[in-house]
Coordinates of C-alpha atoms and ligand atoms in Angstrom, one line a residue:
M1 CA 22.8 1.4 -8.2
T2 CA 22.4 -2.6 -6.5
D3 CA 20.5 -5.1 -8.7
F4 CA 18.5 -7.2 -7.4
K5 CA 20.4 -9.7 -7.9
E6 CA 23.0 -8.2 -6.1
M7 CA 20.6 -7.9 -2.8
G8 CA 20.9 -11.9 -1.5
L9 CA 17.3 -12.1 -3.1
S10 CA 16.7 -16.3 -3.6
E11 CA 17.0 -17.2 -7.2
A12 CA 13.4 -18.2 -7.3
L13 CA 12.6 -15.1 -6.3
L14 CA 15.0 -13.4 -9.0
Q15 CA 13.7 -15.9 -11.4
G16 CA 9.8 -14.7 -10.3
I17 CA 10.2 -10.9 -10.5
A18 CA 12.3 -11.1 -14.3
A19 CA 8.8 -12.5 -14.9
L20 CA 6.8 -9.7 -13.4
G21 CA 9.5 -7.8 -15.8
F22 CA 11.2 -6.4 -12.5
E23 CA 14.6 -5.3 -13.7
T24 CA 15.4 -2.5 -11.6
P25 CA 14.9 -1.9 -7.8
T26 CA 12.8 0.9 -7.2
P27 CA 14.5 3.6 -4.4
I28 CA 12.2 2.0 -1.6
Q29 CA 13.3 -1.6 -2.8
Q30 CA 16.8 -0.4 -3.1
Q31 CA 16.7 0.7 0.9
V32 CA 14.5 -1.6 2.2
I33 CA 15.8 -5.3 0.8
P34 CA 19.0 -5.0 2.1
V35 CA 18.5 -4.2 5.4
A36 CA 15.4 -6.7 5.8
L37 CA 16.9 -9.6 4.3
Q38 CA 20.1 -9.5 6.6
S39 CA 19.0 -8.0 9.8
D40 CA 16.2 -7.4 12.3
D41 CA 15.9 -4.2 12.5
D42 CA 12.4 -2.6 12.6
I43 CA 11.8 -0.3 10.1
V44 CA 9.6 3.0 9.5
A45 CA 9.4 3.5 5.6
L46 CA 7.4 6.5 4.7
A47 CA 6.2 5.0 1.1
Q48 CA 3.4 5.8 -1.1
T49 CA 1.4 3.1 -3.2
G50 CA 2.9 2.6 -6.3
T51 CA 6.5 3.2 -5.3
G52 CA 7.3 -0.7 -5.2
K53 CA 6.5 -0.8 -1.2
T54 CA 4.6 -4.2 -1.6
A55 CA 8.0 -5.8 -2.9
A56 CA 10.2 -4.3 -0.6
F57 CA 9.1 -5.9 2.0
G58 CA 7.1 -9.0 0.4
L59 CA 10.2 -10.2 -1.2
P60 CA 13.0 -10.2 2.3
L61 CA 9.8 -11.4 4.1
L62 CA 9.7 -14.4 1.6
Q63 CA 12.6 -15.5 1.9
R64 CA 13.5 -15.1 5.9
I65 CA 10.4 -17.6 6.4
R66 CA 11.2 -21.8 6.9
P67 CA 8.6 -23.7 4.5
E68 CA 9.8 -26.3 6.2
D69 CA 8.1 -24.9 9.6
K70 CA 4.6 -25.0 9.2
H71 CA 3.1 -22.2 11.6
V72 CA 2.6 -18.4 11.1
Q73 CA 5.4 -17.1 10.6
A74 CA 5.0 -13.3 9.2
V75 CA 1.9 -11.0 9.4
V76 CA 1.0 -8.3 6.8
L77 CA -1.9 -5.7 8.4
C78 CA -3.9 -4.3 5.7
P79 CA -6.1 -1.5 5.8
T80 CA -8.8 -3.0 3.2
R81 CA -9.8 -6.3 2.1
E82 CA -8.6 -4.5 -2.0
L83 CA -5.0 -4.7 -0.2
C84 CA -4.6 -7.6 1.7
V85 CA -5.6 -9.3 -2.3
Q86 CA -3.3 -7.3 -4.1
V87 CA -0.3 -7.9 -1.8
T88 CA -1.2 -11.9 -1.7
N89 CA -2.1 -12.2 -5.2
D90 CA 1.6 -10.3 -5.5
L91 CA 3.5 -12.8 -2.9
A92 CA 2.2 -15.1 -5.1
N93 CA 3.3 -14.1 -8.0
Y94 CA 7.0 -13.1 -6.1
T95 CA 7.3 -17.0 -5.6
R96 CA 5.5 -18.4 -9.0
F97 CA 9.0 -20.5 -9.3
A98 CA 10.1 -21.1 -5.6
E99 CA 8.9 -24.0 -3.0
R100 CA 5.2 -23.3 -2.0
Y101 CA 4.9 -21.1 0.8
K102 CA 1.3 -20.8 2.0
V103 CA -0.1 -17.5 1.7
V104 CA -3.9 -16.8 3.1
A105 CA -5.7 -13.6 3.1
V106 CA -7.8 -12.7 5.7
Y107 CA -10.6 -10.1 5.6
G108 CA -13.8 -9.3 7.0
G109 CA -17.2 -9.6 4.4
A110 CA -16.1 -13.6 3.6
S111 CA -16.4 -17.0 5.4
I112 CA -14.2 -16.6 8.9
E113 CA -15.0 -20.7 8.9
T114 CA -12.8 -21.2 5.6
Q115 CA -10.4 -18.9 6.1
I116 CA -10.2 -20.6 9.4
R117 CA -9.3 -24.1 7.5
Q118 CA -6.6 -22.6 5.3
I119 CA -4.4 -21.0 8.4
R120 CA -5.3 -24.7 9.9
S121 CA -3.5 -26.0 6.9
G122 CA -0.3 -24.7 7.6
A123 CA -0.5 -20.5 6.4
H124 CA 3.6 -19.4 6.6
I125 CA 1.8 -15.8 6.3
I126 CA -1.2 -14.4 7.0
V127 CA -2.3 -11.4 5.4
A128 CA -5.4 -9.5 7.7
T129 CA -7.0 -6.6 7.6
P130 CA -6.5 -5.3 11.2
G131 CA -10.2 -5.9 12.3
R132 CA -10.6 -10.0 11.4
L133 CA -7.2 -10.7 12.4
V134 CA -8.5 -9.7 16.0
D135 CA -11.7 -11.7 15.5
L136 CA -9.5 -15.2 14.7
L137 CA -7.6 -14.4 17.2
V138 CA -11.2 -14.1 19.9
R139 CA -11.6 -16.7 18.8
Q140 CA -9.0 -18.9 19.2
A141 CA -8.6 -19.3 15.5
V142 CA -5.5 -18.9 15.2
A143 CA -1.6 -18.6 17.4
L144 CA 0.6 -15.3 16.8
D145 CA 3.3 -16.2 19.5
K146 CA 5.4 -17.7 16.6
V147 CA 5.6 -15.2 14.6
S148 CA 8.5 -13.9 13.8
R149 CA 8.0 -10.7 11.8
V150 CA 5.0 -7.9 11.1
V151 CA 4.3 -5.8 8.7
L152 CA 1.7 -2.8 8.7
D153 CA 1.1 -1.9 5.1
E154 CA -0.3 2.1 4.1
A155 CA -0.2 2.3 8.6
D156 CA -2.0 5.5 8.3
E157 CA -4.8 4.8 6.2
M158 CA -5.3 2.0 8.8
L159 CA -5.0 4.4 12.2
N160 CA -7.5 6.7 10.1
M161 CA -9.7 4.0 9.5
G162 CA -9.6 3.5 13.5
F163 CA -7.9 0.1 14.0
R164 CA -5.2 1.4 16.1
D165 CA -7.4 -0.5 19.1
A166 CA -6.6 -3.7 16.8
V167 CA -3.1 -3.0 16.1
D168 CA -2.5 -3.2 19.5
L169 CA -4.2 -6.2 20.3
I170 CA -2.1 -7.9 16.8
L171 CA 0.9 -6.8 18.3
E172 CA 0.4 -7.5 21.5
A173 CA -0.2 -11.6 20.5
A174 CA 3.0 -11.1 18.4
E175 CA 4.9 -10.1 20.9
N176 CA 8.4 -13.0 20.4
R177 CA 8.3 -11.2 17.4
Q178 CA 11.9 -10.3 15.6
S179 CA 10.8 -7.6 13.5
L180 CA 8.2 -5.3 12.9
W181 CA 8.4 -2.9 9.0
L182 CA 6.2 -0.1 9.0
F183 CA 5.2 1.4 5.4
S184 CA 2.7 4.3 5.7
A185 CA 2.4 7.0 2.9
T186 CA 2.4 9.8 5.5
M187 CA 4.0 10.4 8.9
P188 CA 0.9 12.0 11.3
D189 CA 1.8 12.0 15.2
E190 CA -0.3 8.8 15.5
V191 CA 1.5 6.2 13.3
R192 CA 5.0 7.9 14.9
A193 CA 3.1 6.5 18.1
I194 CA 3.3 3.2 16.6
A195 CA 6.8 3.2 16.2
D196 CA 8.0 5.1 19.2
T197 CA 5.9 2.1 21.4
Y198 CA 6.2 -0.7 19.7
M199 CA 9.9 -0.5 17.7
R200 CA 14.0 0.1 19.1
K201 CA 15.6 2.1 17.1
P202 CA 14.8 1.6 13.9
V203 CA 15.8 2.3 10.7
E204 CA 14.0 5.2 9.4
I205 CA 13.7 5.1 5.5
G206 CA 12.2 8.2 3.7
V207 CA 11.3 7.3 0.0
A208 CA 8.7 9.8 -1.9
T209 CA 8.7 12.2 1.1
R210 CA 6.5 15.2 1.0
Q211 CA 10.2 17.1 -0.1
Q212 CA 10.1 14.1 -3.0
A213 CA 6.7 14.6 -4.6
N214 CA 6.3 11.9 -8.1
A215 CA 8.3 13.7 -10.7
D216 CA 6.3 12.2 -13.1
I217 CA 2.5 13.6 -12.1
E218 CA 2.1 17.0 -13.4
H219 CA -0.8 19.0 -11.1
A220 CA -3.5 21.4 -12.6
Y221 CA -6.7 22.7 -11.5
Y222 CA -9.6 24.9 -13.2
I223 CA -11.7 27.1 -12.0
C224 CA -14.9 27.6 -11.9
R225 CA -18.1 28.2 -10.1
P226 CA -20.0 25.8 -7.9
E227 CA -22.5 25.0 -10.1
H228 CA -20.7 24.6 -13.0
R229 CA -18.8 21.7 -11.2
Y230 CA -20.2 19.0 -12.9
D231 CA -19.5 21.0 -16.5
A232 CA -16.1 21.7 -15.8
L233 CA -15.6 18.0 -15.3
K234 CA -17.6 16.6 -18.5
R235 CA -15.8 19.4 -20.3
V236 CA -12.7 17.9 -18.9
V237 CA -13.5 14.2 -19.6
D238 CA -14.3 15.5 -23.0
A239 CA -11.1 17.1 -23.5
H240 CA -8.9 14.2 -23.0
P241 CA -10.5 11.6 -24.9
G242 CA -7.9 8.6 -24.4
I243 CA -8.7 8.9 -20.4
Y244 CA -8.5 6.3 -18.3
G245 CA -8.8 7.9 -14.5
L246 CA -10.1 8.2 -11.0
V247 CA -12.6 11.0 -10.1
F248 CA -12.3 11.7 -6.1
C249 CA -15.1 12.9 -4.3
R250 CA -15.6 13.6 -0.5
T251 CA -18.2 11.8 0.3
R252 CA -19.8 8.5 -0.8
A253 CA -23.5 10.7 -1.6
E254 CA -21.1 12.7 -3.9
T255 CA -19.5 9.7 -5.5
K256 CA -23.1 8.1 -5.8
E257 CA -24.4 11.2 -7.7
I258 CA -21.5 12.7 -9.7
A259 CA -21.2 8.3 -11.4
E260 CA -25.0 8.0 -11.2
Q261 CA -25.0 11.5 -13.5
M262 CA -21.6 10.9 -16.1
I263 CA -23.6 7.6 -16.4
R264 CA -26.8 8.9 -17.3
D265 CA -24.5 11.3 -19.3
G266 CA -23.5 9.1 -22.2
Y267 CA -19.8 7.5 -20.2
N268 CA -18.1 5.1 -19.0
A269 CA -18.0 5.3 -15.1
D270 CA -19.1 3.4 -12.5
A271 CA -19.1 4.2 -8.8
L272 CA -17.0 2.9 -5.6
H273 CA -17.6 3.8 -2.0
G274 CA -18.8 2.1 1.1
D275 CA -22.0 1.2 0.4
L276 CA -21.8 -1.1 -1.5
S277 CA -21.3 -4.6 -0.5
Q278 CA -18.2 -6.8 -1.1
S279 CA -18.9 -8.2 -4.4
D280 CA -20.6 -5.4 -6.7
R281 CA -17.1 -3.4 -5.2
D282 CA -15.5 -6.3 -5.9
R283 CA -17.5 -6.5 -9.8
V284 CA -17.2 -3.0 -10.4
M285 CA -12.8 -2.9 -9.3
Q286 CA -12.5 -6.4 -12.2
R287 CA -14.6 -3.5 -14.9
F288 CA -11.9 -1.1 -14.0
R289 CA -8.9 -2.9 -13.8
E290 CA -10.0 -4.2 -17.4
R291 CA -10.3 -0.7 -18.7
H292 CA -13.9 -1.7 -19.1
L293 CA -14.6 1.4 -17.2
Q294 CA -13.1 4.5 -18.5
L295 CA -13.7 6.5 -15.3
L296 CA -13.9 5.0 -11.3
V297 CA -15.7 7.3 -9.7
A298 CA -14.6 7.0 -6.1
T299 CA -14.9 8.3 -2.2
D300 CA -10.3 8.0 -1.1
V301 CA -11.1 5.2 2.2
A302 CA -13.5 3.0 -1.1
A303 CA -9.6 3.9 -3.1
R304 CA -7.7 3.2 -0.8
G305 CA -6.9 -0.8 -2.2
I306 CA -7.0 0.5 -6.1
D307 CA -3.8 -0.9 -7.8
V308 CA -3.8 0.1 -11.7
S309 CA -0.1 1.1 -12.9
D310 CA -1.4 3.2 -15.7
I311 CA -3.9 5.3 -14.3
S312 CA -3.4 8.8 -17.2
H313 CA -5.6 11.3 -14.8
V314 CA -6.6 11.9 -11.3
I315 CA -9.5 14.1 -11.3
N316 CA -10.3 15.6 -7.9
Y317 CA -13.6 16.3 -7.5
G318 CA -13.2 19.6 -5.3
L319 CA -9.7 19.4 -3.0
P320 CA -9.2 17.2 0.2
D321 CA -8.6 19.3 3.3
E322 CA -5.2 17.9 4.1
P323 CA -2.8 18.3 1.5
E324 CA -0.8 14.8 2.2
V325 CA -4.5 13.7 0.9
Y326 CA -4.1 15.2 -2.1
I327 CA -0.8 13.9 -2.4
H328 CA -1.7 10.4 -2.3
R329 CA -4.3 10.8 -4.3
A330 CA -2.4 12.2 -6.6
G331 CA -0.3 9.2 -6.9
R332 CA -2.5 6.9 -8.1
T333 CA -1.2 8.1 -11.5
G334 CA 2.2 8.3 -12.7
R335 CA 3.2 5.1 -12.2
A336 CA 6.0 2.7 -12.6
G337 CA 7.9 5.3 -14.7
R338 CA 4.6 6.6 -16.6
K339 CA 3.8 9.9 -16.6
G340 CA 0.4 11.2 -15.0
V341 CA -1.9 14.3 -14.4
S342 CA -3.7 15.5 -11.2
I343 CA -6.7 17.2 -12.4
S344 CA -8.7 18.9 -8.8
I345 CA -11.1 21.3 -10.1
I346 CA -12.2 24.0 -7.6
T347 CA -14.2 26.9 -6.9
P348 CA -12.9 30.4 -6.4
K349 CA -12.4 29.8 -2.4
M350 CA -10.3 26.6 -3.2
E351 CA -8.1 27.9 -4.1
E352 CA -6.3 29.0 -1.1
R353 CA -5.8 25.7 -0.6
I354 CA -4.0 24.8 -4.1
R355 CA -1.2 27.1 -2.6
L356 CA -0.8 25.5 0.9
I357 CA -0.5 22.0 -1.1
E358 CA 1.8 24.0 -2.8
R359 CA 4.3 24.7 0.2
R360 CA 3.8 21.6 1.4
A361 CA 4.4 19.3 -0.8
R362 CA 6.4 21.8 -3.0
I363 CA 4.6 20.8 -6.4
T364 CA 3.9 23.7 -8.7
F365 CA 0.3 23.4 -10.2
A366 CA -0.4 25.0 -13.5
R367 CA -4.1 26.8 -13.9
K368 CA -6.0 25.8 -16.7
P369 CA -8.6 27.6 -18.6
I370 CA -11.7 25.4 -18.9
P371 CA -12.0 24.1 -22.1
T372 CA -14.6 25.8 -24.3
G373 CA -17.0 24.1 -26.5
P374 CA -15.1 24.6 -29.5
E375 CA -11.6 23.5 -28.1
V376 CA -13.5 19.5 -26.6
C377 CA -14.5 19.7 -30.5
E378 CA -11.7 20.0 -32.1
R379 CA -9.8 17.9 -29.4
Q380 CA -12.1 14.9 -29.9
L381 CA -11.8 15.4 -33.2
F382 CA -7.8 14.7 -34.0
H383 CA -8.8 12.0 -31.5
I384 CA -11.5 10.8 -33.8
I385 CA -8.1 11.0 -36.7
Q386 CA -5.6 9.4 -34.7
N387 CA -8.2 6.0 -34.0
I388 CA -9.2 6.3 -38.0
R389 CA -5.0 6.1 -38.6
E390 CA -4.7 3.0 -35.8
Q391 CA -7.8 1.2 -36.4
E392 CA -6.6 -2.6 -36.3
V393 CA -8.3 -3.8 -39.7
Q394 CA -9.6 -7.6 -40.0
R395 CA -8.7 -8.3 -43.1
D396 CA -10.3 -12.0 -42.7
Q397 CA -13.3 -10.5 -41.3
I398 CA -14.2 -7.3 -43.6
A399 CA -13.1 -8.7 -46.6
P400 CA -16.6 -10.2 -47.6
F401 CA -18.5 -6.8 -47.4
L402 CA -15.7 -4.6 -48.7
P403 CA -17.6 -5.2 -52.0
Q404 CA -20.6 -4.3 -50.7
I405 CA -19.6 -1.2 -48.8
F406 CA -17.0 0.0 -52.1
E407 CA -19.9 0.3 -54.3
A408 CA -22.1 1.4 -51.9
L409 CA -19.7 5.0 -51.1
R410 CA -18.6 5.2 -55.1
D411 CA -19.9 7.6 -55.7
L412 CA -18.2 9.4 -52.9
S413 CA -15.3 11.5 -53.8
K414 CA -12.3 10.7 -50.8
E415 CA -12.8 14.1 -49.2
E416 CA -16.4 13.5 -48.9
L417 CA -15.7 10.3 -47.5
I418 CA -12.6 11.1 -45.0
E419 CA -15.2 14.2 -43.6
R420 CA -18.2 11.1 -43.4
F421 CA -16.5 9.2 -41.5
A422 CA -14.7 11.9 -39.3
S423 CA -18.5 13.3 -38.3
T424 CA -20.0 10.4 -37.4
E425 CA -18.1 11.3 -33.4
F426 CA -17.8 14.2 -34.1
N427 CA -21.4 15.4 -34.8
R428 CA -22.3 14.2 -31.5
F429 CA -19.8 16.6 -29.5
L430 CA -20.7 19.4 -31.8
A431 CA -24.5 19.2 -30.7
Y432 CA -23.6 19.3 -27.9
Y433 CA -21.3 21.9 -26.8
R434 CA -22.9 24.4 -29.5
N435 CA -24.6 26.4 -27.2
A436 CA -22.0 26.1 -24.7
A437 CA -21.0 28.6 -22.2
D438 CA -17.2 29.8 -21.4
I439 CA -17.5 28.5 -17.4
N440 CA -14.2 29.6 -16.9
V441 CA -14.6 31.8 -13.9
G442 CA -13.8 35.7 -15.1
S443 CA -15.4 34.6 -18.6
H444 CA -18.1 36.3 -20.7
R445 CA -21.4 35.5 -20.0
Q446 CA -23.0 34.3 -22.9
R447 CA -25.4 37.6 -24.7
G448 CA -28.9 37.4 -22.2
D449 CA -27.2 34.8 -20.0
R450 CA -27.9 36.9 -16.2
P451 CA -26.2 35.8 -13.5
S452 CA -28.7 34.7 -11.2
H453 CA -29.5 36.0 -7.4
G454 CA -27.4 33.0 -6.2
E455 CA -24.5 33.3 -9.2
R456 CA -24.1 37.3 -8.3
A457 CA -23.9 36.5 -4.2
Q458 CA -20.9 33.8 -4.7
A459 CA -19.1 36.0 -7.3
A460 CA -19.2 38.7 -4.6
G461 CA -17.9 35.5 -2.1
S462 CA -15.0 35.5 -4.8
A463 CA -11.8 37.3 -4.4
A464 CA -11.3 36.1 -8.8
Q465 CA -10.5 38.8 -9.6
Q466 CA -8.1 42.2 -8.3
R467 CA -7.4 45.5 -9.4
L468 CA -4.3 46.7 -10.2
F469 CA -2.6 50.7 -10.4
I470 CA -0.7 50.9 -13.1
N471 CA 1.5 54.0 -13.1
V472 CA 0.8 55.0 -16.6
G473 CA -2.3 56.5 -18.9
H474 CA -3.3 58.4 -22.2
M475 CA -1.1 61.4 -21.4
D476 CA 1.9 58.8 -21.3
G477 CA 0.6 57.5 -25.1
I478 CA -1.0 54.1 -23.3
Q479 CA -4.0 52.9 -25.4
K480 CA -6.3 49.8 -24.0
K481 CA -5.6 48.4 -27.4
D482 CA -2.0 48.0 -26.8
L483 CA -2.1 47.0 -23.3
L484 CA -4.5 44.4 -24.0
S485 CA -2.5 43.4 -27.1
L486 CA 0.9 43.1 -25.1
L487 CA -1.0 40.7 -21.9
I488 CA -2.4 38.2 -24.6
N489 CA 0.4 38.3 -26.7
E490 CA 3.6 38.9 -24.7
F491 CA 2.6 37.9 -21.7
R492 CA 0.2 34.9 -22.6
I493 CA -2.4 35.7 -19.9
P494 CA -5.9 34.0 -20.9
K495 CA -7.6 36.6 -22.3
H496 CA -10.9 35.2 -19.6
A497 CA -8.4 36.4 -16.8
I498 CA -8.8 39.6 -18.0
G499 CA -11.8 41.7 -17.0
K500 CA -12.1 46.1 -17.4
V501 CA -9.2 48.2 -18.4
D502 CA -10.0 51.5 -17.7
V503 CA -7.6 53.8 -19.0
K504 CA -7.4 57.4 -18.0
R505 CA -5.5 60.3 -18.2
T506 CA -2.7 60.3 -15.9
H507 CA -3.2 56.6 -14.9
T508 CA -4.5 52.7 -15.7
L509 CA -7.0 50.6 -13.6
L510 CA -6.9 46.9 -14.5
D511 CA -9.1 44.1 -13.2
I512 CA -7.4 40.5 -12.9
D513 CA -7.7 37.4 -11.8
V514 CA -5.8 37.0 -8.5
A515 CA -4.1 33.9 -10.5
F516 CA -2.5 35.8 -13.2
M517 CA -1.7 39.2 -11.0
R518 CA 1.8 37.9 -9.8
D519 CA 2.5 38.0 -14.4
V520 CA 1.5 41.2 -14.7
R521 CA 3.1 42.5 -12.4
R522 CA 6.3 41.2 -13.5
G523 CA 5.6 41.7 -17.1
L524 CA 4.6 45.1 -17.0
E525 CA 7.1 46.3 -14.3
A526 CA 9.7 45.2 -16.6
F527 CA 9.0 48.3 -19.2
D528 CA 10.1 52.1 -19.1
V529 CA 7.9 54.8 -20.5
N530 CA 9.3 58.1 -21.3
G531 CA 12.5 57.0 -18.9
R532 CA 9.9 56.1 -16.5
R533 CA 9.8 52.6 -14.7
I534 CA 6.4 51.4 -15.0
R535 CA 4.9 50.3 -11.2
V536 CA 2.1 48.3 -10.9
N537 CA 0.1 48.3 -7.8
E538 CA -3.5 46.3 -5.8
D539 CA -5.7 48.9 -6.2
N540 CA -7.9 48.0 -3.1
G541 CA -9.2 52.1 -2.0
P542 CA -11.1 54.5 -3.3
S543 CA -8.8 56.9 -4.1
H544 CA -8.2 56.7 -8.2
D545 CA -11.6 57.1 -9.7
K546 CA -13.3 58.4 -6.3
A547 CA -15.8 56.3 -5.9
P548 CA -17.2 55.3 -2.6
R549 CA -15.3 51.9 -0.9
D550 CA -18.4 49.6 -0.4
K551 CA -20.0 51.5 -3.7
K552 CA -16.8 50.8 -5.9
K553 CA -15.9 46.9 -3.5
K554 CA -19.4 46.2 -5.3
R555 CA -18.4 46.7 -8.6
H556 CA -15.0 44.9 -8.2
S557 CA -17.0 42.1 -7.3
K558 CA -19.5 41.6 -10.3
T559 CA -18.9 39.3 -13.1
P560 CA -16.3 41.0 -15.1
V561 CA -17.3 43.0 -18.2
A562 CA -16.5 41.2 -21.1
L563 CA -14.1 42.9 -23.8
F564 CA -13.7 40.8 -27.0
Ligands
AMP1 P1 3.2 -0.8 -4.9 O1 3.5 0.2 -4.3 O2 3.7 -2.1 -4.7 O3 1.8 -0.8 -5.0 O4 3.6 -1.3 -6.7 C1 3.3 -0.2 -7.6 C2 3.5 -1.0 -9.5 O5 4.8 -0.9 -9.4 C3 3.1 -2.6 -8.8 O6 2.2 -2.5 -10.7 C4 4.5 -3.1 -9.4 O7 3.5 -4.6 -9.9 C5 5.2 -2.5 -9.2 N1 6.3 -2.5 -9.8 C6 7.3 -3.0 -8.3 N2 8.5 -3.1 -8.5 C7 9.5 -2.7 -9.7 C8 10.4 -2.7 -10.1 N3 11.2 -2.9 -9.4 N4 10.3 -2.7 -11.7 C9 9.1 -2.0 -11.9 N5 7.8 -2.3 -11.8 C10 8.0 -2.7 -10.7

């Protein structure tokens, strides 16, 4: 493996990145930096946010600037203002110990006059959103004819946002460039078209391609009915007490609604979406970055420029249509060598899309049961205990009050004190979850909790459960309780995934969540009963219990009967 020094980076840049804690180059940096430093080849690099792509183009870009020439020598195009600011800051950090390169960020929503003044005072590099840079070109406030290098950062997002015309205009204005470097998380046809139009035999670098999804990210999903999605979100969040996460919604309206509900319910959350003014967006981002916010609810577009490396969880409130978008979202966690979890809260109808993402991105999802009230309470309790254990004590500050505190608590035993301290926060969760129903699809309802008409219709529309025909029954010594024990204790099938079990004389009918069908089948078919191999088949017809087809179908689709 080549280290940064061997790549030929200048001493000043090496010092800059060492101060940032970069020790070894990331894979994209290993591949891009030598090419970008030593040749004028065009580059197409497939790289997601979080792979270290900014330094991959930023370091060679800086090294190839001639500070004594006071004109624009390089342009970096970014889809959003946030990314512009981020890239500009990163470049400034790399050059902390270098000569003064002048890097100017230009984007909409800020004073164009100030930006023009900054450019005219001798900008070497412009980091721009395409729209604003076109404005500057039209006003003839900037000349790109002496630009040597152009970088397109997050090219797929830029084209998604409708910047193709602007990108064309800018590339034409910078026609004397020696090279074009294109970075993109995905490679749809529109991005390919840019490479085909403007590049000559580019060096193609594929890091974090679909086949190489980030192994540090665990993918999990939870299924509930549409009307329980918000409750499921709350449970998942409550069951992860230290969460620092991004919640992705599909639309601005949904983003606002979810953030408002969460704030109302006492969560440390806020929304980031396109309807906010630039200063509001900056404020929200600042609070999130400084961890004053625990949860940021965002649309894909608004979240684009977010560069926070220690996000613990990404939560997909529903799934995006495109697998690439999912991978991009998930890539906000598991960064810089940390582990991350990408959680999806979905309805039964969306499960198909999980399978599609699995196939396309070559990743595996684990289906998890939505935590029950008691489970949430237990996790919170142990989090409280952990916090008490790790609590930093400001001895000097608290000392003056201690005699009075000891006096007030004198008659309580150690056990009583522990109970009371642990209960201060815990009681809140206990009160909230005291009567909470199990909202897993296929779970039991609380007594007297009848399904609404809408719920019945939803259940009928979903294929959450499948009936299985098993070729052994009473005659073979099969008993319901033994079968259940086998499923739950041996095959680890969650109770909520098991529906009706009907052991007949010669066979058994078992309703099971489709997600666990394969496990049940594989487990049972490994058994012999009286020398006969167990066979498990999907039972989609009326033949086994003689019910007419439509009547039977109706029964299948009903909320499963509680067993325990
Ligand atoms: P990027 O993909 O450019 O958004 O970078 C993702 C994060 O990784 C940023 O917070 C960088 O500061 C960090 N980073 C980039 N390169 C390295 C490296 N070689 N070693 C450690 N951290 C890095």
